[in-house]
Structure formats: C-alpha cells, structure tokens
Amino acid sequence: MFDIYSIVDHVFPLVVAIGLILSWKVATARWFMISYSAIVVTNLLTMHLTIQWNTHYYLFDALVSIAFLIPIIYRRDLALFLYNMTGNEFYRCVYRKQALSAQECMIVLVVIILVAVNLITWLEVLSYKYYWIDNAFIKLYLRDNIVLLLQIILCGCFLTYANKAESRELNYENT
C-alpha cells in the first residue's frame, strides 16, 4: 500500500511532461507547463534529502507547496520581464494572452489545502515531540491519504488544463 504514495510522488513529472506534449502548440500552456517543470524538478531533487527530516519535513513540504503557486501568480509578470530582457516574441505573446483558467483556480485551491494539511501535521509532530500530545493521529492516519488524494486531483487538473489549452486559445482569439 505504501508504494502507491511513492508512485504518485514520482508520477507528477510525467504528468507535466504529458501536459507539455499535449499543449505544445499553445504558447500560454507551454509556458505554464515549463514553469511548473522547474518547480517539479526542484521538488524531486530535494525530496530524497528532506524526507529524512523527522520533524521539519512537513514545514518544508508546505513551503514547496507554496512554491507551486509561483507559476500561477507570477507567470505573466515573468513573461513580461523576459520579453523586456530578450525581446523574444514568445514572451510577449504569453504576456498578452495569459488569463486565469478554472483549472488554475482549482490548482490554487488544492495547493492551499496541501499547505494547511502540512502545517497542521507539522504542528502536531512538534506537539508530539515535546510530549504535549500522546498520539500524532493526523500524521499517522490522515495526512498521507489526504496528500495522495490531492496529488491525484492535481494530476487531473494539469491534464485537463493541457487538454483544454487549444480551445482556450481559440476563445481568446475570437474575442
């Protein structure tokens, strides 16, 4: 049963890569997936080190979850900055056409829930470590299952975003 947690942790880069392939023709979706791939790779590179932390792993995981908001919040501004620095039309196109989608709103909601779950778990682990409570119930029985469910929802959001990217682009051009 515990292997499913590891599989879902490592399937996310594959989902982002599939999303990138599905939405390659759409500049805004390509920029979204490329932005996320940087965060996903960083997460994978640090996961094997931080998973060994007993107490503060959950705080780090909450910070990584917050980092997943960066591509949604700052993607448009970063595209404008890169356009001003390089003059590349790709970044100008992304800046002009970028709009918040329903899938991105769902990703933000899921990430906020992930941050809350990890912070609550971190506080519970601290309480257990300093003998304020006798059992870390959330850490032992709830957290991993909640995170698993939320990661599966995130994978679905990314694939849906990639699948609907071209229709969003056509709607933008028709308005």
mmCIF file of C-alpha atoms in Angstrom:
data_model
loop_
_atom_site.group_PDB
_atom_site.id
_atom_site.type_symbol
_atom_site.label_atom_id
_atom_site.label_comp_id
_atom_site.label_asym_id
_atom_site.label_seq_id
_atom_site.Cartn_x
_atom_site.Cartn_y
_atom_site.Cartn_z
ATOM 1 C CA MET A 1 0.000 0.000 0.000
ATOM 2 C CA PHE A 2 2.838 2.382 0.815
ATOM 3 C CA ASP A 3 4.233 2.048 -2.710
ATOM 4 C CA ILE A 4 1.288 3.993 -4.109
ATOM 5 C CA TYR A 5 2.446 7.107 -2.236
ATOM 6 C CA SER A 6 5.877 6.861 -3.824
ATOM 7 C CA ILE A 7 4.401 6.200 -7.258
ATOM 8 C CA VAL A 8 2.129 9.246 -7.089
ATOM 9 C CA ASP A 9 5.023 11.400 -5.836
ATOM 10 C CA HIS A 10 7.082 10.400 -8.852
ATOM 11 C CA VAL A 11 4.302 10.409 -11.473
ATOM 12 C CA PHE A 12 3.801 14.180 -11.293
ATOM 13 C CA PRO A 13 6.800 14.996 -13.571
ATOM 14 C CA LEU A 14 5.393 12.538 -16.097
ATOM 15 C CA VAL A 15 2.003 14.274 -15.948
ATOM 16 C CA VAL A 16 3.655 17.665 -16.520
ATOM 17 C CA ALA A 17 5.641 16.219 -19.457
ATOM 18 C CA ILE A 18 2.475 14.731 -20.983
ATOM 19 C CA GLY A 19 0.724 18.065 -20.453
ATOM 20 C CA LEU A 20 3.583 19.820 -22.204
ATOM 21 C CA ILE A 21 3.318 17.463 -25.170
ATOM 22 C CA LEU A 22 -0.478 17.841 -25.356
ATOM 23 C CA SER A 23 -0.355 21.630 -25.251
ATOM 24 C CA TRP A 24 2.847 22.342 -27.161
ATOM 25 C CA LYS A 25 1.112 24.395 -29.874
ATOM 26 C CA VAL A 26 -0.379 26.843 -27.349
ATOM 27 C CA ALA A 27 2.186 29.355 -26.090
ATOM 28 C CA THR A 28 0.468 30.148 -22.782
ATOM 29 C CA ALA A 29 0.005 26.485 -21.864
ATOM 30 C CA ARG A 30 3.564 25.672 -22.908
ATOM 31 C CA TRP A 31 4.853 28.485 -20.679
ATOM 32 C CA PHE A 32 2.662 27.209 -17.819
ATOM 33 C CA MET A 33 3.988 23.655 -18.124
ATOM 34 C CA ILE A 34 7.611 24.776 -18.495
ATOM 35 C CA SER A 35 7.253 26.980 -15.414
ATOM 36 C CA TYR A 36 5.843 24.082 -13.458
ATOM 37 C CA SER A 37 8.518 21.688 -14.651
ATOM 38 C CA ALA A 38 11.154 23.844 -12.924
ATOM 39 C CA ILE A 39 9.272 23.573 -9.610
ATOM 40 C CA VAL A 40 8.618 19.841 -10.061
ATOM 41 C CA VAL A 41 12.267 19.062 -10.820
ATOM 42 C CA THR A 42 13.394 21.084 -7.793
ATOM 43 C CA ASN A 43 10.886 19.210 -5.647
ATOM 44 C CA LEU A 44 12.122 15.835 -6.886
ATOM 45 C CA LEU A 45 15.770 16.746 -6.354
ATOM 46 C CA THR A 46 15.196 17.820 -2.756
ATOM 47 C CA MET A 47 12.636 15.149 -1.812
ATOM 48 C CA HIS A 48 15.153 12.398 -1.054
ATOM 49 C CA LEU A 49 17.089 14.689 1.267
ATOM 50 C CA THR A 50 14.177 16.280 3.095
ATOM 51 C CA ILE A 51 12.142 13.098 3.543
ATOM 52 C CA GLN A 52 14.750 12.064 6.115
ATOM 53 C CA TRP A 53 13.909 15.054 8.300
ATOM 54 C CA ASN A 54 11.709 13.813 11.092
ATOM 55 C CA THR A 55 10.179 16.992 12.444
ATOM 56 C CA HIS A 56 10.538 19.755 9.903
ATOM 57 C CA TYR A 57 9.789 17.792 6.734
ATOM 58 C CA TYR A 58 6.157 18.893 6.888
ATOM 59 C CA LEU A 59 7.126 22.554 7.122
ATOM 60 C CA PHE A 60 9.402 22.143 4.101
ATOM 61 C CA ASP A 61 6.628 20.355 2.219
ATOM 62 C CA ALA A 62 4.306 23.289 2.973
ATOM 63 C CA LEU A 63 6.936 25.684 1.572
ATOM 64 C CA VAL A 64 7.303 23.544 -1.549
ATOM 65 C CA SER A 65 3.522 23.620 -1.934
ATOM 66 C CA ILE A 66 3.634 27.415 -1.736
ATOM 67 C CA ALA A 67 6.306 27.332 -4.454
ATOM 68 C CA PHE A 68 3.738 25.578 -6.651
ATOM 69 C CA LEU A 69 1.715 28.810 -6.583
ATOM 70 C CA ILE A 70 4.551 30.838 -8.119
ATOM 71 C CA PRO A 71 3.915 29.753 -11.737
ATOM 72 C CA ILE A 72 0.256 30.726 -11.429
ATOM 73 C CA ILE A 73 0.766 34.040 -9.670
ATOM 74 C CA TYR A 74 3.940 35.346 -11.330
ATOM 75 C CA ARG A 75 3.969 33.621 -14.720
ATOM 76 C CA ARG A 76 2.607 36.632 -16.584
ATOM 77 C CA ASP A 77 4.994 39.089 -14.892
ATOM 78 C CA LEU A 78 7.941 36.786 -15.527
ATOM 79 C CA ALA A 79 6.989 36.568 -19.202
ATOM 80 C CA LEU A 80 6.926 40.379 -19.422
ATOM 81 C CA PHE A 81 10.288 40.589 -17.657
ATOM 82 C CA LEU A 82 11.820 38.026 -20.028
ATOM 83 C CA TYR A 83 10.328 39.822 -23.032
ATOM 84 C CA ASN A 84 11.888 43.098 -21.893
ATOM 85 C CA MET A 85 15.241 41.369 -21.348
ATOM 86 C CA THR A 86 15.354 39.280 -24.534
ATOM 87 C CA GLY A 87 12.861 40.827 -26.941
ATOM 88 C CA ASN A 88 11.587 37.324 -27.765
ATOM 89 C CA GLU A 89 8.047 37.460 -29.194
ATOM 90 C CA PHE A 90 7.088 34.229 -27.434
ATOM 91 C CA TYR A 91 7.138 36.010 -24.075
ATOM 92 C CA ARG A 92 5.148 38.956 -25.416
ATOM 93 C CA CYS A 93 2.523 36.571 -26.793
ATOM 94 C CA VAL A 94 2.320 34.801 -23.420
ATOM 95 C CA TYR A 95 2.004 38.117 -21.605
ATOM 96 C CA ARG A 96 -0.825 39.303 -23.869
ATOM 97 C CA LYS A 97 -2.835 36.078 -23.939
ATOM 98 C CA GLN A 98 -2.375 34.860 -20.381
ATOM 99 C CA ALA A 99 -5.603 34.613 -18.368
ATOM 100 C CA LEU A 100 -6.543 32.638 -15.284
ATOM 101 C CA SER A 101 -8.342 29.381 -16.082
ATOM 102 C CA ALA A 102 -10.688 27.249 -13.994
ATOM 103 C CA GLN A 103 -8.024 24.555 -13.727
ATOM 104 C CA GLU A 104 -5.530 27.063 -12.341
ATOM 105 C CA CYS A 105 -8.080 28.154 -9.737
ATOM 106 C CA MET A 106 -8.538 24.514 -8.745
ATOM 107 C CA ILE A 107 -4.754 24.084 -8.513
ATOM 108 C CA VAL A 108 -4.595 27.107 -6.182
ATOM 109 C CA LEU A 109 -7.360 25.641 -4.009
ATOM 110 C CA VAL A 110 -5.664 22.235 -3.834
ATOM 111 C CA VAL A 111 -2.297 23.817 -3.001
ATOM 112 C CA ILE A 112 -3.859 25.887 -0.205
ATOM 113 C CA ILE A 113 -5.348 22.689 1.246
ATOM 114 C CA LEU A 114 -1.946 20.976 0.926
ATOM 115 C CA VAL A 115 -0.266 23.833 2.786
ATOM 116 C CA ALA A 116 -2.879 23.684 5.549
ATOM 117 C CA VAL A 117 -2.573 19.901 5.929
ATOM 118 C CA ASN A 118 1.221 20.076 6.076
ATOM 119 C CA LEU A 119 1.259 22.937 8.577
ATOM 120 C CA ILE A 120 -1.264 21.177 10.815
ATOM 121 C CA THR A 121 0.806 17.989 10.607
ATOM 122 C CA TRP A 122 3.991 19.911 11.427
ATOM 123 C CA LEU A 123 2.360 21.467 14.488
ATOM 124 C CA GLU A 124 1.071 18.064 15.537
ATOM 125 C CA VAL A 125 4.528 16.483 15.153
ATOM 126 C CA LEU A 126 6.051 19.287 17.219
ATOM 127 C CA SER A 127 3.395 18.757 19.876
ATOM 128 C CA TYR A 128 4.119 15.036 19.908
ATOM 129 C CA LYS A 129 7.884 15.613 20.021
ATOM 130 C CA TYR A 130 7.584 17.833 23.090
ATOM 131 C CA TYR A 131 5.077 15.468 24.780
ATOM 132 C CA TRP A 132 2.102 17.819 24.601
ATOM 133 C CA ILE A 133 0.046 15.075 22.946
ATOM 134 C CA ASP A 134 0.295 11.287 23.150
ATOM 135 C CA ASN A 135 -0.553 10.341 19.573
ATOM 136 C CA ALA A 136 0.097 12.051 16.235
ATOM 137 C CA PHE A 137 -3.233 10.953 14.737
ATOM 138 C CA ILE A 138 -3.220 13.250 11.685
ATOM 139 C CA LYS A 139 0.345 12.311 10.734
ATOM 140 C CA LEU A 140 -0.195 8.598 11.242
ATOM 141 C CA TYR A 141 -3.658 8.104 9.763
ATOM 142 C CA LEU A 142 -4.858 11.077 7.716
ATOM 143 C CA ARG A 143 -2.089 13.167 6.163
ATOM 144 C CA ASP A 144 -0.679 10.661 3.661
ATOM 145 C CA ASN A 145 -4.127 9.723 2.353
ATOM 146 C CA ILE A 146 -5.216 13.367 2.040
ATOM 147 C CA VAL A 147 -1.994 14.281 0.232
ATOM 148 C CA LEU A 148 -2.385 11.269 -2.067
ATOM 149 C CA LEU A 149 -5.920 12.321 -2.994
ATOM 150 C CA LEU A 150 -4.856 15.935 -3.555
ATOM 151 C CA GLN A 151 -1.912 14.886 -5.732
ATOM 152 C CA ILE A 152 -4.221 12.789 -7.893
ATOM 153 C CA ILE A 153 -6.556 15.797 -8.198
ATOM 154 C CA LEU A 154 -3.554 17.960 -9.171
ATOM 155 C CA CYS A 155 -2.578 15.481 -11.878
ATOM 156 C CA GLY A 156 -6.127 15.612 -13.224
ATOM 157 C CA CYS A 157 -6.079 19.424 -13.177
ATOM 158 C CA PHE A 158 -2.842 19.530 -15.154
ATOM 159 C CA LEU A 159 -4.059 17.066 -17.758
ATOM 160 C CA THR A 160 -7.370 18.927 -18.078
ATOM 161 C CA TYR A 161 -5.519 22.236 -18.404
ATOM 162 C CA ALA A 162 -3.357 20.797 -21.180
ATOM 163 C CA ASN A 163 -6.331 19.205 -22.917
ATOM 164 C CA LYS A 164 -8.365 22.427 -22.941
ATOM 165 C CA ALA A 165 -5.470 24.753 -23.791
ATOM 166 C CA GLU A 166 -6.202 24.944 -27.501
ATOM 167 C CA SER A 167 -9.900 25.716 -27.009
ATOM 168 C CA ARG A 168 -8.990 28.475 -24.527
ATOM 169 C CA GLU A 169 -6.612 29.919 -27.096
ATOM 170 C CA LEU A 170 -9.327 29.853 -29.779
ATOM 171 C CA ASN A 171 -11.768 31.565 -27.406
ATOM 172 C CA TYR A 172 -9.167 34.265 -26.760
ATOM 173 C CA GLU A 173 -8.641 34.877 -30.473
ATOM 174 C CA ASN A 174 -12.398 35.056 -31.130
ATOM 175 C CA THR A 175 -12.931 37.790 -28.537
#
